[in-house]
Short mmCIF file of C-alpha atoms and ligand atoms in Angstrom, two decimals:
data_model
loop_
_atom_site.label_atom_id
_atom_site.label_comp_id
_atom_site.label_asym_id
_atom_site.label_seq_id
_atom_site.Cartn_x
_atom_site.Cartn_y
_atom_site.Cartn_z
CA UNK A 19 -74.30 -58.78 18.37
CA UNK A 20 -75.68 -61.15 20.22
CA UNK A 21 -78.38 -63.91 18.47
CA UNK A 22 -81.25 -62.94 21.63
CA UNK A 23 -82.87 -59.61 21.48
CA UNK A 24 -84.48 -58.56 24.84
CA UNK A 25 -87.40 -55.59 24.76
CA UNK A 26 -85.23 -54.61 27.69
CA UNK A 27 -81.77 -55.13 29.66
CA UNK A 28 -81.61 -54.01 33.28
CA UNK A 29 -78.21 -53.74 34.58
CA UNK A 30 -78.09 -54.14 38.21
CA UNK A 31 -80.10 -56.78 39.91
CA UNK A 32 -80.88 -54.06 43.25
CA UNK A 33 -84.33 -53.49 43.89
CA UNK A 34 -84.62 -50.96 41.86
CA UNK A 35 -83.29 -53.42 38.75
CA UNK A 36 -85.58 -56.36 39.98
CA UNK A 37 -88.46 -54.26 40.23
CA UNK A 38 -88.29 -52.51 37.00
CA UNK A 39 -87.69 -56.24 35.78
CA UNK A 40 -90.46 -57.10 37.47
CA UNK A 41 -92.91 -53.95 36.09
CA UNK A 42 -91.53 -54.77 32.23
CA UNK A 43 -92.59 -58.37 32.56
CA UNK A 44 -95.70 -57.62 34.35
CA UNK A 45 -96.56 -55.56 31.28
CA UNK A 46 -95.65 -58.00 29.04
CA UNK A 47 -91.76 -57.11 27.87
CA UNK A 48 -88.94 -59.28 28.11
CA UNK A 49 -86.49 -59.07 29.87
CA UNK A 50 -83.26 -60.02 30.82
CA UNK A 51 -80.87 -58.39 33.99
CA UNK A 52 -77.66 -58.78 34.02
CA UNK A 53 -75.94 -58.46 37.48
CA UNK A 54 -72.24 -57.97 38.39
CA UNK A 55 -71.81 -59.87 42.22
CA UNK A 56 -72.64 -63.79 42.53
CA UNK A 57 -76.16 -62.65 44.58
CA UNK A 58 -78.83 -60.54 43.57
CA UNK A 59 -79.84 -57.93 46.66
CA UNK A 60 -77.28 -55.16 46.30
CA UNK A 61 -77.44 -53.19 49.10
CA UNK A 62 -79.78 -55.29 51.33
CA UNK A 63 -77.05 -58.19 51.96
CA UNK A 64 -78.65 -60.57 54.99
CA UNK A 65 -76.13 -63.63 55.78
CA UNK A 66 -76.57 -65.60 59.05
CA UNK A 67 -74.19 -64.24 62.21
CA UNK A 68 -71.10 -66.50 62.12
CA UNK A 69 -72.14 -68.66 65.12
CA UNK A 70 -75.51 -67.83 65.37
CA UNK A 71 -78.61 -69.08 63.98
CA UNK A 72 -79.79 -65.53 62.50
CA UNK A 73 -79.35 -63.06 60.21
CA UNK A 74 -77.82 -60.18 59.52
CA UNK A 75 -78.77 -56.90 57.53
CA UNK A 76 -75.48 -55.95 56.32
CA UNK A 77 -77.24 -53.17 54.33
CA UNK A 78 -80.75 -51.70 54.18
CA UNK A 79 -83.22 -53.33 56.85
CA UNK A 80 -85.72 -50.82 58.53
CA UNK A 81 -88.67 -49.86 56.90
CA UNK A 82 -92.43 -48.12 57.48
CA UNK A 83 -95.26 -49.79 56.13
CA UNK A 84 -97.71 -46.42 56.94
CA UNK A 85 -94.81 -44.12 55.35
CA UNK A 86 -94.05 -45.70 52.72
CA UNK A 87 -97.04 -46.24 50.41
CA UNK A 88 -94.62 -48.46 47.56
CA UNK A 89 -93.22 -51.03 50.76
CA UNK A 90 -97.06 -50.98 51.70
CA UNK A 91 -97.95 -52.13 48.48
CA UNK A 92 -95.03 -54.53 47.70
CA UNK A 93 -95.06 -56.42 51.23
CA UNK A 94 -98.90 -57.21 50.65
CA UNK A 95 -99.05 -58.30 46.81
CA UNK A 96 -96.09 -60.68 48.38
CA UNK A 97 -97.14 -61.17 52.03
CA UNK A 98 -94.05 -60.40 53.18
CA UNK A 99 -93.86 -60.77 56.72
CA UNK A 100 -92.15 -57.91 58.30
CA UNK A 101 -91.88 -57.90 62.74
CA UNK A 102 -91.95 -54.31 64.32
CA UNK A 103 -88.85 -53.39 66.69
CA UNK A 104 -90.22 -53.73 70.54
CA UNK A 105 -89.88 -50.10 72.07
CA UNK A 106 -86.50 -48.98 72.67
CA UNK A 107 -85.64 -48.70 76.79
CA UNK A 108 -82.97 -46.51 77.36
CA UNK A 109 -80.85 -44.17 75.38
CA UNK A 110 -77.25 -43.00 75.86
CA UNK A 111 -75.64 -40.08 74.15
CA UNK A 112 -71.60 -38.84 73.95
CA UNK A 113 -71.15 -35.33 73.22
CA UNK A 114 -68.16 -32.74 74.19
CA UNK A 115 -65.65 -36.45 74.63
CA UNK A 116 -67.81 -37.88 77.43
CA UNK A 117 -71.04 -39.64 77.84
CA UNK A 118 -74.22 -38.49 78.82
CA UNK A 119 -77.79 -39.47 79.61
CA UNK A 120 -79.20 -36.70 78.63
CA UNK A 121 -78.99 -35.47 75.44
CA UNK A 122 -77.86 -32.08 75.65
CA UNK A 123 -77.25 -30.05 79.34
CA UNK A 124 -80.27 -29.01 80.73
CA UNK A 125 -79.23 -25.73 80.34
CA UNK A 126 -79.34 -26.41 76.56
CA UNK A 127 -82.61 -28.24 76.02
CA UNK A 128 -84.77 -25.14 75.05
CA UNK A 129 -81.64 -24.76 72.28
CA UNK A 130 -82.06 -28.29 70.64
CA UNK A 131 -86.01 -27.79 70.54
CA UNK A 132 -85.14 -24.63 68.99
CA UNK A 133 -83.40 -26.50 66.41
CA UNK A 134 -85.51 -29.02 66.46
CA UNK A 135 -88.48 -26.87 65.51
CA UNK A 136 -86.59 -25.37 63.11
CA UNK A 137 -85.45 -28.36 61.09
CA UNK A 138 -89.24 -29.24 61.18
CA UNK A 139 -90.43 -26.55 60.35
CA UNK A 140 -88.14 -26.50 57.38
CA UNK A 141 -89.60 -29.65 56.41
CA UNK A 142 -93.03 -28.57 56.04
CA UNK A 143 -92.45 -26.43 53.08
CA UNK A 144 -90.96 -29.77 51.48
CA UNK A 145 -94.09 -31.41 49.73
CA UNK A 146 -93.28 -35.57 50.27
CA UNK A 147 -96.17 -36.47 46.53
CA UNK A 148 -93.73 -34.14 44.26
CA UNK A 149 -90.34 -34.32 42.99
CA UNK A 150 -87.92 -32.46 44.96
CA UNK A 151 -85.93 -31.37 42.23
CA UNK A 152 -88.88 -29.32 41.09
CA UNK A 153 -89.65 -27.53 44.13
CA UNK A 154 -88.49 -24.00 45.03
CA UNK A 155 -86.72 -25.28 48.05
CA UNK A 156 -82.70 -24.28 46.51
CA UNK A 157 -81.88 -22.60 50.26
CA UNK A 158 -82.25 -26.26 51.68
CA UNK A 159 -79.44 -27.37 49.67
CA UNK A 160 -76.24 -25.70 51.79
CA UNK A 161 -74.43 -27.53 54.63
CA UNK A 162 -75.65 -27.71 58.17
CA UNK A 163 -73.44 -24.64 59.01
CA UNK A 164 -75.79 -22.43 56.70
CA UNK A 165 -78.53 -23.59 56.94
CA UNK A 166 -78.04 -23.93 61.05
CA UNK A 167 -76.57 -20.16 60.37
CA UNK A 168 -79.28 -17.78 62.64
CA UNK A 169 -79.95 -20.41 65.26
CA UNK A 170 -76.58 -19.73 67.10
CA UNK A 171 -76.68 -22.65 69.03
CA UNK A 172 -74.38 -23.12 71.78
CA UNK A 173 -71.71 -26.01 71.09
CA UNK A 174 -72.92 -29.24 72.73
CA UNK A 175 -76.30 -28.96 70.66
CA UNK A 176 -74.76 -28.49 67.44
CA UNK A 177 -72.72 -31.48 68.41
CA UNK A 178 -75.32 -33.67 69.16
CA UNK A 179 -77.46 -32.49 65.98
CA UNK A 180 -74.70 -32.73 63.58
CA UNK A 181 -73.99 -36.56 64.89
CA UNK A 182 -77.59 -37.83 63.78
CA UNK A 183 -77.06 -35.56 60.39
CA UNK A 184 -73.96 -37.24 59.94
CA UNK A 185 -75.15 -40.25 60.72
CA UNK A 186 -78.22 -40.02 58.25
CA UNK A 187 -75.98 -38.85 55.77
CA UNK A 188 -73.03 -41.17 56.42
CA UNK A 189 -71.13 -37.97 54.98
CA UNK A 190 -69.41 -35.10 56.75
CA UNK A 191 -70.64 -32.43 57.52
CA UNK A 192 -68.42 -30.05 56.55
CA UNK A 193 -69.81 -31.22 52.67
CA UNK A 194 -73.04 -32.55 52.97
CA UNK A 195 -75.96 -31.17 51.49
CA UNK A 196 -79.13 -30.83 54.55
CA UNK A 197 -80.97 -31.52 51.56
CA UNK A 198 -81.04 -34.84 52.25
CA UNK A 199 -81.73 -34.57 56.16
CA UNK A 200 -84.81 -32.06 55.52
CA UNK A 201 -86.45 -34.33 53.16
CA UNK A 202 -85.89 -37.12 55.47
CA UNK A 203 -87.89 -35.29 58.11
CA UNK A 204 -90.84 -34.10 56.05
CA UNK A 205 -90.72 -38.20 54.85
CA UNK A 206 -91.08 -38.80 58.59
CA UNK A 207 -94.61 -37.16 58.44
CA UNK A 208 -92.87 -33.38 59.12
CA UNK A 209 -91.73 -35.49 62.66
CA UNK A 210 -88.12 -34.73 64.25
CA UNK A 211 -88.67 -37.78 65.87
CA UNK A 212 -89.07 -39.86 63.16
CA UNK A 213 -84.94 -39.97 63.37
CA UNK A 214 -85.53 -42.46 66.13
CA UNK A 215 -88.45 -43.55 65.61
CA UNK A 216 -89.33 -44.06 62.30
CA UNK A 217 -87.98 -46.60 61.02
CA UNK A 218 -88.93 -49.67 63.07
CA UNK A 219 -90.07 -52.68 60.71
CA UNK A 220 -87.71 -55.58 59.03
CA UNK A 221 -88.51 -57.71 56.67
CA UNK A 222 -88.48 -61.61 58.01
CA UNK A 223 -85.26 -63.68 57.20
CA UNK A 224 -83.37 -60.11 56.37
CA UNK A 225 -83.98 -57.03 54.35
CA UNK A 226 -83.77 -58.84 50.78
CA UNK A 227 -86.84 -61.11 51.43
CA UNK A 228 -88.90 -59.25 49.23
CA UNK A 229 -86.28 -59.10 46.23
CA UNK A 230 -85.99 -62.60 45.81
CA UNK A 231 -90.31 -62.97 46.38
CA UNK A 232 -90.51 -60.65 42.63
CA UNK A 233 -87.43 -62.55 41.50
CA UNK A 234 -89.17 -66.24 41.98
CA UNK A 235 -93.35 -65.41 41.39
CA UNK A 236 -92.56 -63.54 38.04
CA UNK A 237 -89.79 -65.93 37.19
CA UNK A 238 -87.34 -63.38 35.88
CA UNK A 239 -84.22 -63.68 34.03
CA UNK A 240 -81.85 -62.72 36.18
CA UNK A 241 -77.49 -63.59 35.25
CA UNK A 242 -74.57 -63.58 37.86
CA UNK A 243 -71.48 -62.53 37.45
CA UNK A 244 -72.76 -60.37 34.43
CA UNK A 245 -70.18 -57.28 34.56
CA UNK A 246 -71.43 -54.73 31.94
CA UNK A 247 -68.47 -53.06 30.58
CA UNK A 248 -70.21 -51.21 27.94
CA UNK A 249 -73.20 -50.01 26.33
CA UNK A 250 -73.55 -49.33 22.81
CA UNK A 251 -76.23 -47.17 21.82
CA UNK A 252 -77.96 -46.13 17.98
CA UNK A 253 -81.66 -45.79 16.47
CA UNK A 254 -81.82 -49.19 16.66
CA UNK A 255 -81.45 -50.03 20.56
CA UNK A 256 -78.79 -50.96 22.72
CA UNK A 257 -75.92 -53.64 23.20
CA UNK A 258 -74.68 -54.38 26.16
CA UNK A 259 -71.37 -56.26 26.71
CA UNK A 260 -69.88 -58.16 29.53
CA UNK A 261 -66.18 -57.89 30.97
CA UNK A 262 -65.83 -61.02 29.94
CA UNK A 263 -67.09 -60.18 25.69
CA UNK A 264 -70.86 -61.69 26.05
CA UNK A 265 -73.17 -59.44 24.72
CA UNK A 266 -76.69 -58.95 24.75
CA UNK A 267 -79.35 -56.89 22.36
CA UNK A 268 -82.41 -55.15 23.58
CA UNK A 269 -84.78 -51.94 22.73
CA UNK A 270 -84.33 -50.47 25.74
CA UNK A 271 -81.89 -50.50 28.25
CA UNK A 272 -82.77 -49.33 32.56
CA UNK A 273 -79.64 -48.80 33.95
CA UNK A 274 -79.73 -49.03 37.91
CA UNK A 275 -76.06 -49.60 39.36
CA UNK A 276 -75.04 -47.09 42.28
CA UNK A 277 -74.18 -44.48 40.50
CA UNK A 278 -70.69 -43.57 41.60
CA UNK A 279 -70.14 -46.51 39.50
CA UNK A 280 -71.53 -45.79 36.34
CA UNK A 281 -68.35 -44.01 34.77
CA UNK A 282 -66.70 -47.29 34.48
CA UNK A 283 -69.14 -48.60 32.16
CA UNK A 284 -68.00 -47.16 28.61
CA UNK A 285 -71.34 -45.57 27.32
CA UNK A 286 -71.04 -44.68 23.74
CA UNK A 287 -71.87 -42.95 22.76
CA UNK A 288 -72.20 -41.12 26.05
CA UNK A 289 -75.38 -39.92 28.37
CA UNK A 290 -76.18 -36.14 28.57
CA UNK A 291 -72.68 -34.21 28.72
CA UNK A 292 -74.31 -32.20 32.18
CA UNK A 293 -75.09 -36.54 33.41
CA UNK A 294 -71.79 -37.50 33.17
CA UNK A 295 -70.78 -34.42 35.14
CA UNK A 296 -72.42 -34.81 37.93
CA UNK A 297 -70.93 -38.79 37.49
CA UNK A 298 -67.92 -37.90 37.29
CA UNK A 299 -67.47 -37.69 40.93
CA UNK A 300 -68.40 -38.83 43.57
CA UNK A 301 -71.33 -38.09 45.86
CA UNK A 302 -69.68 -37.44 49.22
CA UNK A 303 -71.92 -40.69 51.43
CA UNK A 304 -69.56 -43.12 53.07
CA UNK A 305 -71.61 -44.67 56.03
CA UNK A 306 -70.05 -47.89 57.55
CA UNK A 307 -72.30 -50.24 58.79
CA UNK A 308 -71.23 -53.15 61.72
CA UNK A 309 -73.39 -55.95 63.21
CA UNK A 310 -72.12 -56.35 66.56
CA UNK A 311 -72.49 -59.22 69.20
CA UNK A 312 -72.42 -57.98 72.42
CA UNK A 313 -73.03 -59.11 76.15
CA UNK A 314 -74.21 -57.33 79.26
CA UNK A 315 -76.06 -54.88 77.40
CA UNK A 316 -79.01 -54.31 79.44
CA UNK A 317 -82.41 -53.39 77.58
CA UNK A 318 -83.07 -52.18 74.30
CA UNK A 319 -81.29 -48.49 74.21
CA UNK A 320 -80.88 -46.51 71.77
CA UNK A 321 -77.00 -44.44 70.98
CA UNK A 322 -76.04 -41.14 69.02
CA UNK A 323 -73.64 -38.48 69.38
CA UNK A 324 -70.32 -37.98 68.20
CA UNK A 325 -68.68 -40.78 68.75
CA UNK A 326 -67.08 -43.16 66.68
CA UNK A 327 -70.09 -44.64 65.68
CA UNK A 328 -72.75 -41.81 65.24
CA UNK A 329 -75.64 -43.96 65.79
CA UNK A 330 -76.26 -47.85 67.34
CA UNK A 331 -79.28 -49.21 67.14
CA UNK A 332 -80.51 -52.36 68.73
CA UNK A 333 -81.18 -55.17 66.67
CA UNK A 334 -81.03 -58.55 68.01
CA UNK A 335 -81.93 -60.21 71.15
CA UNK A 336 -80.53 -63.60 71.52
CA UNK A 337 -80.68 -64.82 74.21
CA UNK A 338 -80.53 -63.35 77.88
CA UNK A 339 -76.69 -62.35 77.61
CA UNK A 340 -76.91 -61.39 74.37
CA UNK A 341 -77.88 -59.24 71.90
CA UNK A 342 -77.12 -57.37 68.18
CA UNK A 343 -76.66 -54.06 67.56
CA UNK A 344 -76.17 -51.94 64.23
CA UNK A 345 -73.85 -49.42 64.77
CA UNK A 346 -73.45 -47.25 62.27
CA UNK A 347 -70.31 -44.44 61.34
CA UNK A 348 -69.07 -42.38 58.34
CA UNK A 349 -65.75 -43.38 56.63
CA UNK A 350 -62.99 -41.04 56.66
CA UNK A 351 -64.38 -38.59 59.22
CA UNK A 352 -62.16 -37.48 62.42
CA UNK A 353 -62.96 -41.05 64.42
CA UNK A 354 -62.77 -43.84 61.83
CA UNK A 355 -62.63 -46.94 62.24
CA UNK A 356 -61.03 -50.38 61.16
CA UNK A 357 -64.52 -52.70 62.04
CA UNK A 358 -61.96 -55.46 61.80
CA UNK A 359 -60.04 -54.36 64.54
CA UNK A 360 -62.24 -55.53 67.45
CA UNK A 361 -59.95 -53.99 70.07
CA UNK A 362 -61.24 -50.37 68.22
CA UNK A 363 -65.02 -51.74 68.20
CA UNK A 364 -64.96 -52.58 71.73
CA UNK A 365 -64.00 -48.70 72.35
CA UNK A 366 -66.29 -47.24 70.39
CA UNK A 367 -68.94 -49.48 71.88
CA UNK A 368 -67.44 -48.44 75.35
CA UNK A 369 -68.29 -44.53 74.36
CA UNK A 370 -72.14 -45.23 74.94
CA UNK A 371 -72.27 -48.67 76.88
CA UNK A 372 -68.99 -48.76 79.19
CA UNK A 373 -70.36 -52.17 80.75
CA UNK A 374 -70.85 -53.97 77.38
CA UNK A 375 -68.72 -56.38 76.31
CA UNK A 376 -67.99 -56.95 72.68
CA UNK A 377 -68.47 -60.92 71.33
CA UNK A 378 -67.67 -60.83 67.53
CA UNK A 379 -68.22 -58.12 64.62
CA UNK A 380 -69.87 -58.68 60.85
CA UNK A 381 -69.93 -55.92 58.20
CA UNK A 382 -70.00 -55.24 54.45
CA UNK A 383 -66.78 -52.41 53.28
CA UNK A 384 -69.89 -51.22 50.51
CA UNK A 385 -67.00 -48.23 50.41
CA UNK A 386 -64.36 -50.55 49.81
CA UNK A 387 -66.86 -52.56 46.91
CA UNK A 388 -66.41 -52.06 43.54
CA UNK A 389 -69.84 -52.99 42.77
CA UNK A 390 -70.66 -49.47 45.20
CA UNK A 391 -67.90 -47.45 45.82
CA UNK A 392 -69.97 -46.36 48.62
CA UNK A 393 -73.46 -46.58 50.44
CA UNK A 394 -76.14 -44.54 49.82
CA UNK A 395 -76.01 -41.10 47.44
CA UNK A 396 -75.74 -37.91 49.42
CA UNK A 397 -74.95 -35.08 47.30
CA UNK A 398 -72.16 -31.99 48.02
CA UNK A 399 -74.24 -28.84 49.41
CA UNK A 400 -75.16 -26.75 46.84
CA UNK A 401 -75.53 -29.68 44.11
CA UNK A 402 -77.85 -32.03 45.24
CA UNK A 403 -81.11 -30.30 43.38
CA UNK A 404 -79.32 -30.26 40.50
CA UNK A 405 -77.58 -33.26 40.82
CA UNK A 406 -81.59 -34.64 40.65
CA UNK A 407 -82.76 -32.92 37.95
CA UNK A 408 -80.21 -34.42 35.70
CA UNK A 409 -79.93 -38.12 36.93
CA UNK A 410 -84.18 -38.38 36.46
CA UNK A 411 -83.94 -36.88 33.15
CA UNK A 412 -84.11 -39.86 30.47
CA UNK A 413 -82.40 -40.73 27.53
CA UNK A 414 -83.39 -42.06 24.66
CA UNK A 415 -82.90 -45.41 25.32
CA UNK A 416 -81.49 -45.18 28.09
CA UNK A 417 -82.82 -44.45 31.88
CA UNK A 418 -81.33 -44.46 34.85
CA UNK A 419 -82.93 -46.08 38.42
CA UNK A 420 -82.00 -46.87 41.49
CA UNK A 421 -82.36 -45.37 44.95
CA UNK A 422 -79.22 -42.97 44.11
CA UNK A 423 -80.80 -41.22 41.59
CA UNK A 424 -84.87 -41.16 43.06
CA UNK A 425 -86.40 -37.84 43.12
CA UNK A 426 -88.30 -38.32 45.93
CA UNK A 427 -88.52 -37.80 49.96
CA UNK A 428 -87.38 -41.44 50.44
CA UNK A 429 -84.27 -41.03 48.12
CA UNK A 430 -80.96 -43.14 49.59
CA UNK A 431 -83.67 -45.98 50.98
CA UNK A 432 -85.73 -49.10 50.49
CA UNK A 433 -88.40 -47.15 49.61
CA UNK A 434 -86.87 -44.75 47.21
CA UNK A 435 -85.42 -47.41 44.86
CA UNK A 436 -89.06 -48.95 44.33
CA UNK A 437 -90.25 -45.34 43.87
CA UNK A 438 -86.95 -44.77 40.95
CA UNK A 439 -88.19 -48.39 39.51
CA UNK A 440 -91.44 -47.00 38.79
CA UNK A 441 -90.32 -43.75 37.15
CA UNK A 442 -87.53 -45.98 35.10
CA UNK A 443 -90.15 -49.25 34.13
CA UNK A 444 -92.82 -46.60 33.03
CA UNK A 445 -90.50 -44.41 30.87
CA UNK A 446 -88.56 -47.60 29.39
CA UNK A 447 -92.07 -48.87 28.37
CA UNK A 448 -93.48 -45.96 27.04
CA UNK A 449 -90.38 -45.41 24.88
CA UNK A 450 -90.84 -49.18 23.79
CA UNK A 451 -94.81 -48.31 22.77
CA UNK A 452 -93.37 -46.00 20.54
CA UNK A 453 -90.59 -48.22 19.12
CA UNK A 454 -92.96 -50.60 18.53
CA UNK A 455 -95.32 -48.41 16.72
CA UNK A 456 -92.79 -47.19 14.78
C1 LIG J 505 -75.52 -50.37 55.45
C2 LIG J 505 -76.37 -49.92 54.82
C3 LIG J 505 -77.89 -49.55 55.22
C4 LIG J 505 -78.77 -49.19 54.55
N1 LIG J 505 -79.77 -49.45 55.74
C5 LIG J 505 -80.97 -48.87 54.96
C6 LIG J 505 -82.32 -49.42 56.19
O1 LIG J 505 -82.30 -49.31 56.73
N2 LIG J 505 -83.64 -48.78 55.36
C7 LIG J 505 -83.64 -49.12 53.91
O2 LIG J 505 -84.89 -48.42 53.71
N3 LIG J 505 -82.24 -48.63 53.55
C8 LIG J 505 -81.09 -49.00 53.89
N4 LIG J 505 -80.29 -48.69 53.28
C9 LIG J 505 -80.32 -48.47 51.80
C10 LIG J 505 -80.71 -49.47 50.42
O3 LIG J 505 -79.87 -50.83 51.23
C11 LIG J 505 -80.99 -49.31 49.31
O4 LIG J 505 -81.67 -48.29 49.07
C12 LIG J 505 -81.36 -50.05 48.43
O5 LIG J 505 -80.97 -51.55 48.14
C13 LIG J 505 -80.56 -49.60 47.15
O6 LIG J 505 -81.07 -50.71 46.45
P1 LIG J 505 -80.94 -50.25 44.46
O7 LIG J 505 -81.40 -51.07 43.37
O8 LIG J 505 -80.82 -48.59 44.08
O9 LIG J 505 -79.38 -50.34 44.55
P2 LIG J 505 -78.05 -51.98 44.64
O10 LIG J 505 -78.78 -52.32 45.87
O11 LIG J 505 -77.06 -51.28 45.33
O12 LIG J 505 -78.47 -52.37 43.02
C14 LIG J 505 -77.24 -52.26 42.46
C15 LIG J 505 -76.41 -53.12 41.49
O13 LIG J 505 -75.96 -53.01 40.59
C16 LIG J 505 -75.31 -54.62 40.30
N5 LIG J 505 -73.88 -53.57 39.43
C17 LIG J 505 -72.41 -52.23 39.95
N6 LIG J 505 -72.30 -52.47 39.22
C18 LIG J 505 -72.59 -53.15 38.01
C19 LIG J 505 -71.99 -53.49 36.96
N7 LIG J 505 -71.23 -52.67 35.66
N8 LIG J 505 -72.62 -54.67 35.77
C20 LIG J 505 -73.84 -55.22 36.29
N9 LIG J 505 -74.50 -55.04 37.90
C21 LIG J 505 -73.51 -53.96 38.55
C22 LIG J 505 -74.60 -54.11 42.07
O14 LIG J 505 -73.69 -55.23 42.50
C23 LIG J 505 -76.16 -54.47 42.99
O15 LIG J 505 -75.91 -55.63 43.36
C24 LIG J 505 -79.18 -49.31 53.32
C25 LIG J 505 -77.86 -49.39 52.21
C26 LIG J 505 -76.63 -50.06 53.23
C27 LIG J 505 -75.33 -49.73 52.48
#
């Protein structure tokens, strides 16, 4: 036991943990946040690009205030400056082992339209205002092959679609649940064009700007370098212990770490058996993101396909000659790339932009970082809806929070982290009310 006793202890200082702490503080609860790393922000992580007066996002970056209600409210509340990306000026595609200027060959355009219409119509069955796990949509919790079966798509159309799907999930198409993608299209206002046009706003100063405003304004107590190793729960509350033997007592606990790392925390007695089963094995997303300084790009193009990177977005124009690109891939896939290998990155960029010179690369390896062990939660096919229902079932004194457990169409995004935090803080506050009145 420690000398201090808080109403709530929050584990993890990402957007979800900080938002839950802010909400509980607003409701008059005493709260402490324990964060293993030496910074707040979690998967929103900005740093200056070496040699440039420019901050890049190694993790979360894009938002959309019209489609994301929580983000709209929070950015207004804290007067966070947001910029809108200028329109793209061109596109490049890579399928069938070569670069193309059209998404698919001309004789496959109608097949691509058929596939996108099928995806859009499926998304219309998703109610964006209700938890996914409560909706009758098990037929979307299948692999892409199972989802598109019956459409008999030609090879290059299928390849292009699978490149996009793989990029947006960071997972191999053989394993992942299409629920993730159908929900994404629903989130974009039931529009498949959203994959290219929906997320075009970014925080000025980087993805962690909102979170820093919350911490400062609510004067949150955040303890960095506190890696939680154990949570003991009993009828009195929880005792949270760190790897170096510090203890914090609280009445309730909001566990807001990535789901892939929860199994490394000794929870006594354990979480319910079904949660433990879901948390026992990693989800399938191994997305990678690289920030690449290039010369001679020419405009603000967009690229997608089945190249080594499945998507390359324009991020910043540095000057008349140089630009920063954000490039996304999937670790462990057929085209795995070592982002520290400049020649490999150059070859990958050249698949889409053959005349572009790669000058420098920065990235954070989320998959190798033990505090994350992955990028964002994308479940295996046939497991997604069950996993959402199970992970969102609150325990007596512990409630999970974070984008990985979010039961909305914005799961995996910052909006999902906010949504989940609001749910978790509400549950923790209600539980505190019953304890206080005991
Ligand atoms: C490469 C990449 C690109 C992305 N792009 C976008 C985008 O453009 N737009 C968008 O909206 N979203 C994007 N996202 C997703 C977005 O960043 C996340 O949804 C969001 O930041 C997750 O917040 P969170 O609070 O749920 O989790 P996290 O930010 O992961 O916070 C969890 C915290 O728990 C801490 N922790 C872990 N273990 C322990 C422990 N034992 N004890 C104490 N603390 C611990 C971690 O250090 C971390 O700080 C991207 C993510 C990545 C990785």
